[in-house]
Coordinates of C-alpha atoms in Angstrom, one line a residue:
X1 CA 19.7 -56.9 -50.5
X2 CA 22.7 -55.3 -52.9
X3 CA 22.1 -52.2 -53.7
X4 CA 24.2 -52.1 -57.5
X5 CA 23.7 -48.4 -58.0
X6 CA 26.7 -46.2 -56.8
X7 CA 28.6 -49.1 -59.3
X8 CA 26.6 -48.3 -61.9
X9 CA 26.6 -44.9 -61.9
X10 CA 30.8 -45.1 -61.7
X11 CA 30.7 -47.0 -64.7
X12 CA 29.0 -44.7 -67.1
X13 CA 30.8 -42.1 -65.3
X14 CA 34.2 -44.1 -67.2
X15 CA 32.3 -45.0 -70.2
X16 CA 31.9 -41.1 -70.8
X17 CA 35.4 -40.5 -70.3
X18 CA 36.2 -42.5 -72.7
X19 CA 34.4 -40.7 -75.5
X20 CA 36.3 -38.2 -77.4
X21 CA 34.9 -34.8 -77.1
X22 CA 33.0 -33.5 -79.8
X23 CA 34.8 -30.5 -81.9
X24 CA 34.2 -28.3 -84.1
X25 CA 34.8 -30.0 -87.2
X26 CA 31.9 -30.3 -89.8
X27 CA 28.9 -32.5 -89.0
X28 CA 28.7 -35.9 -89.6
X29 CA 26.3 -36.6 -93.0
X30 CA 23.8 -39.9 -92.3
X31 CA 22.8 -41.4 -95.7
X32 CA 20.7 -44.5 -96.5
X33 CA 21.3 -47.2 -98.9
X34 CA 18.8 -49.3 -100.0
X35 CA 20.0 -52.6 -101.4
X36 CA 18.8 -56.2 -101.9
X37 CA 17.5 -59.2 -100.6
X38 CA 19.5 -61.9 -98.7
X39 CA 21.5 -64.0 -101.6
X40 CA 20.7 -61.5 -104.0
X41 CA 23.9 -59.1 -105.7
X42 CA 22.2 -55.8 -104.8
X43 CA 22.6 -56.7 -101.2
X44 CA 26.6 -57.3 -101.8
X45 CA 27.3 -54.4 -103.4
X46 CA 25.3 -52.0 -101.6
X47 CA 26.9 -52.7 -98.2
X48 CA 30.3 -53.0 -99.9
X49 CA 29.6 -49.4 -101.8
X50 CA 28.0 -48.0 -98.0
X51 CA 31.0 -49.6 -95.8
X52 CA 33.9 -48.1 -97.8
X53 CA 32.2 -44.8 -97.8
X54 CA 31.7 -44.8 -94.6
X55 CA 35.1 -45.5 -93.9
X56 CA 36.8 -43.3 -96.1
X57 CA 34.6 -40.7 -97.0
X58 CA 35.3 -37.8 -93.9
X59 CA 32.3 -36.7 -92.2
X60 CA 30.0 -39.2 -94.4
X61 CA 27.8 -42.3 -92.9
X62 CA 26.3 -44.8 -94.8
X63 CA 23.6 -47.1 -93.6
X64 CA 23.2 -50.4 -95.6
X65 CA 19.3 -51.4 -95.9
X66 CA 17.9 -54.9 -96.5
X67 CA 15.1 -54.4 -99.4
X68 CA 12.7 -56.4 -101.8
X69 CA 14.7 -55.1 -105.0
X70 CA 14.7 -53.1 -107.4
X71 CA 11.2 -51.7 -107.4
X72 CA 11.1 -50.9 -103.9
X73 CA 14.3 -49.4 -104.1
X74 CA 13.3 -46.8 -106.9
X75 CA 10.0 -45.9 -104.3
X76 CA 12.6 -45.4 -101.4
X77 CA 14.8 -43.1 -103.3
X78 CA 12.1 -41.2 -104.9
X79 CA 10.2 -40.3 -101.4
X80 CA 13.6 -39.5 -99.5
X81 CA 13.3 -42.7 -97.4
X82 CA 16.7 -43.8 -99.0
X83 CA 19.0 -42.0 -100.7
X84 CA 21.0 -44.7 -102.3
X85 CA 19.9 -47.0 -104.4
X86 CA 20.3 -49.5 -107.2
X87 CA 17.8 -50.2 -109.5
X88 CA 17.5 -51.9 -113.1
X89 CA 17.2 -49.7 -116.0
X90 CA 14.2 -50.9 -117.0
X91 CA 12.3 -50.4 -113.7
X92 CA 13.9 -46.5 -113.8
X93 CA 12.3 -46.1 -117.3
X94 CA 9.2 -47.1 -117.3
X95 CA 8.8 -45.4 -113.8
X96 CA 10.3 -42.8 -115.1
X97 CA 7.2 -42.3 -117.6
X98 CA 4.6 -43.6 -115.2
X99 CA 4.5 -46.7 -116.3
X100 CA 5.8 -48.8 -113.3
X101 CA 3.1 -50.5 -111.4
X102 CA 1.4 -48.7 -108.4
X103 CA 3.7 -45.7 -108.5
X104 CA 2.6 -42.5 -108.6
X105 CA 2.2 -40.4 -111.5
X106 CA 4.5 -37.7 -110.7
X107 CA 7.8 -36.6 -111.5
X108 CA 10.5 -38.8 -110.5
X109 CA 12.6 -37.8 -108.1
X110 CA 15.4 -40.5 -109.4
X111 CA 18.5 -39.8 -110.8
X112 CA 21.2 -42.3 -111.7
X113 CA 25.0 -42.2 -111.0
X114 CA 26.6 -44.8 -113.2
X115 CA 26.4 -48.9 -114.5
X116 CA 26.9 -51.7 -111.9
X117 CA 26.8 -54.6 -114.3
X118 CA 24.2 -56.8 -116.3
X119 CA 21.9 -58.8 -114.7
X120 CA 21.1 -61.9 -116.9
X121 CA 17.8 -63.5 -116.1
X122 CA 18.7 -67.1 -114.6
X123 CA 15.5 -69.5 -115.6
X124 CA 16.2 -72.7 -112.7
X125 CA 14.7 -76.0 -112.7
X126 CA 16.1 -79.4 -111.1
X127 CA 17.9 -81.4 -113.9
X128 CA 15.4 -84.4 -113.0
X129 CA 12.4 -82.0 -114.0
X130 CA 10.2 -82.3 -116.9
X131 CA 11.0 -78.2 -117.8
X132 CA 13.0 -78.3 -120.6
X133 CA 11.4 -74.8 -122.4
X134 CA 9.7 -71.7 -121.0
X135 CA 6.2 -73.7 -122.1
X136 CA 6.7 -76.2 -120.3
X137 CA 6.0 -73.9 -116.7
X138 CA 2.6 -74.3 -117.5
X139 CA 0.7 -75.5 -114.0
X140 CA 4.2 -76.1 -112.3
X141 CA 4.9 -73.6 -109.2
X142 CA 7.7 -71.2 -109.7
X143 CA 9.4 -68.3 -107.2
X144 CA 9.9 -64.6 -109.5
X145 CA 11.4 -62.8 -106.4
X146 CA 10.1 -60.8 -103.4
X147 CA 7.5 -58.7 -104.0
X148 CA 8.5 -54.7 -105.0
X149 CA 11.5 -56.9 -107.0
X150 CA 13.1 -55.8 -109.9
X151 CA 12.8 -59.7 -110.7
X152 CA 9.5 -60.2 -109.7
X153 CA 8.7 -57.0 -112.4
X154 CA 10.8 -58.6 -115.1
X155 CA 8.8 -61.8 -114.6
X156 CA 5.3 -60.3 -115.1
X157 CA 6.8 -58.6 -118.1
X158 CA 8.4 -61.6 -119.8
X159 CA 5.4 -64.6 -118.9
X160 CA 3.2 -62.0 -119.9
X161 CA 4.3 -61.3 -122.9
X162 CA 4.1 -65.1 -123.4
X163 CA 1.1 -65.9 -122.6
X164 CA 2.0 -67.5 -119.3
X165 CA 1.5 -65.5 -116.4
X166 CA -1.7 -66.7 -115.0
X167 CA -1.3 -70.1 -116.4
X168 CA 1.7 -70.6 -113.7
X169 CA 1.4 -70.9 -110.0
X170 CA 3.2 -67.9 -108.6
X171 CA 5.0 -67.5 -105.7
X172 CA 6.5 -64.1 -104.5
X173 CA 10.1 -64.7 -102.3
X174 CA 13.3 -64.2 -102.3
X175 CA 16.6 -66.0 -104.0
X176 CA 18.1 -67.6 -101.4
X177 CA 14.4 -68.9 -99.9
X178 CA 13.6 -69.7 -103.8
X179 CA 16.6 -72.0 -103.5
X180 CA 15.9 -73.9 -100.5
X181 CA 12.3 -74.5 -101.8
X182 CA 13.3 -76.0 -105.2
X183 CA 15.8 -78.3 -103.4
X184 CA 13.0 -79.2 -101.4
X185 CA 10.7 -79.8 -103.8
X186 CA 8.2 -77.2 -102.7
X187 CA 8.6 -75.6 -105.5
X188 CA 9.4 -76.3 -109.3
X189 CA 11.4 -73.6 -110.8
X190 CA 13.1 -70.2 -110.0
X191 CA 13.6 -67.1 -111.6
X192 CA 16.4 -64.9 -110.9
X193 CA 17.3 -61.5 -112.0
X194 CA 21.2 -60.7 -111.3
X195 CA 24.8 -60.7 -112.0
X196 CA 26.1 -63.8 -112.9
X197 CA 27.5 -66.2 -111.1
X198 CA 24.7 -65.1 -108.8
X199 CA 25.4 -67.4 -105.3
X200 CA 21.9 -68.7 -104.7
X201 CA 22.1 -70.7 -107.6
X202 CA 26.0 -72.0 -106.9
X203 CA 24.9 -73.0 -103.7
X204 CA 21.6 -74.8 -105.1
X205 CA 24.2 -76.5 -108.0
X206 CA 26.4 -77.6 -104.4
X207 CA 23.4 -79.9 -103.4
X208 CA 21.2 -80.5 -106.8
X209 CA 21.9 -81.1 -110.3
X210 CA 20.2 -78.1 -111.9
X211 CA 19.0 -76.8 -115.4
X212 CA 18.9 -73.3 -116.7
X213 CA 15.9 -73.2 -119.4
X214 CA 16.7 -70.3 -122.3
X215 CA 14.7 -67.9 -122.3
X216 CA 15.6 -66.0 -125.4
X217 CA 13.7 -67.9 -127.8
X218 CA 13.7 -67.8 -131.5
X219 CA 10.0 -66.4 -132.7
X220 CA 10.0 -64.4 -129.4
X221 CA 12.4 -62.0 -129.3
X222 CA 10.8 -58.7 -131.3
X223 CA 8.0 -59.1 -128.8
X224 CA 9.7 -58.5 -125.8
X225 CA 12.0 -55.9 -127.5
X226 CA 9.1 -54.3 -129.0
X227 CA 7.9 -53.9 -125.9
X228 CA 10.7 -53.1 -123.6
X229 CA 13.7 -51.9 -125.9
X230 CA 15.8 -51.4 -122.7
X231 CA 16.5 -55.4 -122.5
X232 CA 19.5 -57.0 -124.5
X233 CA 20.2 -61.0 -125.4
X234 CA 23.1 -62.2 -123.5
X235 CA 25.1 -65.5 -123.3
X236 CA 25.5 -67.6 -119.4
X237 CA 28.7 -69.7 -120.2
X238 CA 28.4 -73.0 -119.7
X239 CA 31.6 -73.1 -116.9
X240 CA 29.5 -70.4 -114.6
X241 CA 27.4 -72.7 -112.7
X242 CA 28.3 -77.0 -111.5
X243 CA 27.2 -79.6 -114.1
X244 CA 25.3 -77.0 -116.7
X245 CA 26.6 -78.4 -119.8
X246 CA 26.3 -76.2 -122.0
X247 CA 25.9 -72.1 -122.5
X248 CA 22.4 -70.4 -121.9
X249 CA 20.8 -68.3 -123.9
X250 CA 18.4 -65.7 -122.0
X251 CA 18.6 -61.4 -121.7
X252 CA 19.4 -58.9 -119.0
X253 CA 18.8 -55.9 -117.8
X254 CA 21.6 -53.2 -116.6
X255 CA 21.8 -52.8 -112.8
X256 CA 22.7 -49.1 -112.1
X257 CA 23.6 -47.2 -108.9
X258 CA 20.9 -44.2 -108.3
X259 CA 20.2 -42.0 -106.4
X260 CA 17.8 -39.0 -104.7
X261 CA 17.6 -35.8 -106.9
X262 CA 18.2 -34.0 -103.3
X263 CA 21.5 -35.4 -102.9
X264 CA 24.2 -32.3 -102.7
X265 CA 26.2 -33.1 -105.6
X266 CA 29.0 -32.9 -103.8
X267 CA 28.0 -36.0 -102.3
X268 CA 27.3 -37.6 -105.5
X269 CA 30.7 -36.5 -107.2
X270 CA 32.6 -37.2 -103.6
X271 CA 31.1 -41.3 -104.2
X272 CA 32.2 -41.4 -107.6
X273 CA 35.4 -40.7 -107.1
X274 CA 36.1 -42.9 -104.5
X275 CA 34.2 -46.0 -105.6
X276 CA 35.5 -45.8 -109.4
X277 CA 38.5 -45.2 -108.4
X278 CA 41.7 -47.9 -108.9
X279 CA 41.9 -49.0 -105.2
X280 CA 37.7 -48.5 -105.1
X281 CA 37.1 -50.9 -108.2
X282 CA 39.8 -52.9 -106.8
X283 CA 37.8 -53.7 -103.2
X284 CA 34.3 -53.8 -105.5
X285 CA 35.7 -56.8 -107.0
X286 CA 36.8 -58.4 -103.8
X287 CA 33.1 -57.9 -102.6
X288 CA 31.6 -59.4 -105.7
X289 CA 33.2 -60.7 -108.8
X290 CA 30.4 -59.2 -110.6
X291 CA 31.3 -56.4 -109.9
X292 CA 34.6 -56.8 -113.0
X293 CA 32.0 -54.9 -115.2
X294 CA 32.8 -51.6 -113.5
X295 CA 34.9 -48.9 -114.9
X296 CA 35.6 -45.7 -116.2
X297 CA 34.2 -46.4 -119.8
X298 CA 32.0 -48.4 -119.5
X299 CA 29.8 -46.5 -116.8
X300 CA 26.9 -45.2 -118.4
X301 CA 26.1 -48.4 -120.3
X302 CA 22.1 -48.6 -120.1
X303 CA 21.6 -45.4 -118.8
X304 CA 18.9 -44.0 -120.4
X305 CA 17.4 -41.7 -118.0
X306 CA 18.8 -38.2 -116.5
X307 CA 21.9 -38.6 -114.1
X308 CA 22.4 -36.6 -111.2
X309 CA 23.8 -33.3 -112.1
X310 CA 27.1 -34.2 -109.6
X311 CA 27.6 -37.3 -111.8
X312 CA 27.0 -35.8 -114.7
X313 CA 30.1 -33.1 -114.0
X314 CA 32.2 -36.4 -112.8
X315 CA 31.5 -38.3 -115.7
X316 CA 32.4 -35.5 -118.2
X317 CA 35.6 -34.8 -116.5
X318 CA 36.5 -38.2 -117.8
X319 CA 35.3 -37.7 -121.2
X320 CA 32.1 -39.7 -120.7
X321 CA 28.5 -37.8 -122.0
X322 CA 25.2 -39.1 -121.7
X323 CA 23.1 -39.8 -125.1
X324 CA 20.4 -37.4 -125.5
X325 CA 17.7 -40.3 -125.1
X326 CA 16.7 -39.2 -121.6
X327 CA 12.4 -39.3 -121.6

């Protein structure tokens, strides 16, 4: 028998000498960001906004962490379990006031940092399907998003509002899994909250002849902006996605960067000025097109609730103040 041992031990013996010795520099800062699901646009930009701080930013580590959305993210940042985030607008306000589902009723420890980009709500249907309107999901199966998803949310909102929630047969997974599932006829319509042109549905217009279905429909509205005043109409251009044929009419919500209210704001001011800066908005847009709706003034668009005090001092250094519409 070999006996492997005096080898081994040799060999971590060079391994170790190859590792730099530590000095006496400042500490190394771990943070966590908590971003998407697979397909989805949160996932893209968190791990581009975590891998170029991690590179640049001295002394500053940034973990990238797979998540169901927007819902889940707001519950990871406000316990400390992340301390990045991003998050819809919507899902920060009505949390914010203790009105997001299953959260608890006390103060949020959320704060925001600045505007991603809009997320347009993408309504997908096979172009040989008999869904033509939003009334027409009646009885047909249709994926919202993973559940703790700011899409999933945004779903129950909107079919609610109509009417149609329980008159649809629900199923709770992810965008990319969505797609697969409607190309395989397993299921008969998707809905998608997220940056357009999100890549689920490019790569499901690859294989399939698709159909958006508006879903900003006249008579309906001052409902859902009665109810939830932090949505807006917007416009999907008929070029975005293969074969469309002609532009869509549906809403969004604003996808913003947050983060923990126990974040130095050093930290927070530190990531500002390295992501919104030329050469950071630069590499942004070489992770995701999407992400063209960054800049300097246009960075608290849909912020409606309190920013982090290190973004607030960043953001009024370049002549940017919040509205006093904080709840």
């Amino acid at each position: 028998m070999t006996i492997r041992r005096p080898f081994t031990v040799l060999a971590i013996l060079f391994l170790l000498l190859l590792v730099p010795p530590q000095t006496g520099g400042a500490a190394t800062t771990t943070l966590q960001f908590s971003g998407g699901p697979d397909g989805g646009t949160f996932q893209y930009f968190s791990n581009g906004i975590a891998t170029r701080l991690s590179r640049l930013a001295n002394n500053l580590e940034v973990n990238n962490l797979s998540s169901a959305g927007s819902v889940e993210n707001i519950r990871r940042v406000n316990t400390g379990e992340a301390n990045f985030g991003i998050a819809y607008a919507g899902d920060i306000f009505l949390a914010a006031k203790g009105r997001l589902d299953k959260d608890p009723k006390n103060d949020l420890n959320v704060r925001v940092m600045a505007y991603l980009y809009g997320a347009p709500v993408h309504l997908v249907t096979l172009a040989s399907s008999d869904i033509h309107k939003v009334k027409d999901l009646v009885g047909h199966r249709i994926a919202v998003g993973g559940t703790g998803s700011g899409a999933a949310a945004a779903a129950r909102r909107y079919f609610t509002a109509r009417g149609l929630w329980t008159r649809m047969k629900i199923e709770f997974i992810g965008y990319s899994e969505a797609a697969r599932a409607l190309a395989g006829g397993q299921i008969d319509a998707m809905w998608i909250l997220a940056g357009c042109p999100n890549a689920s549905v490019t790569q499901l217009a690859a294989r399939k002849k698709i159909r958006l279905v508006d879903t900003w429909e006249t008579g309906t509205e001052e409902q859902l902006l009665q109810n939830y005043p932090f949505y807006d109409p917007v416009t999907i251009p008929a070029a975005t996605y293969p074969g469309l044929g002609r532009d869509i009419r549906t809403f969004q919500d604003a996808a913003l960067w947050i983060v923990g209210s126990q974040v130095p704001s050093e930290i927070v001011h530190r990531a500002l000025e390295d992501i919104f800066s030329p050469e950071g908005l630069s590499y942004m847009v070489k992770v995701k097109s999407t992400a063209r709706a960054m800049s300097i003034t246009g960075a608290l668009t849909g912020v409606v609730t309190p920013l982090h005090p290190g973004a607030e001092k960043f953001w009024e250094e370049r002549g940017l103040t919040q509205l006093p519409s904080s709840p």
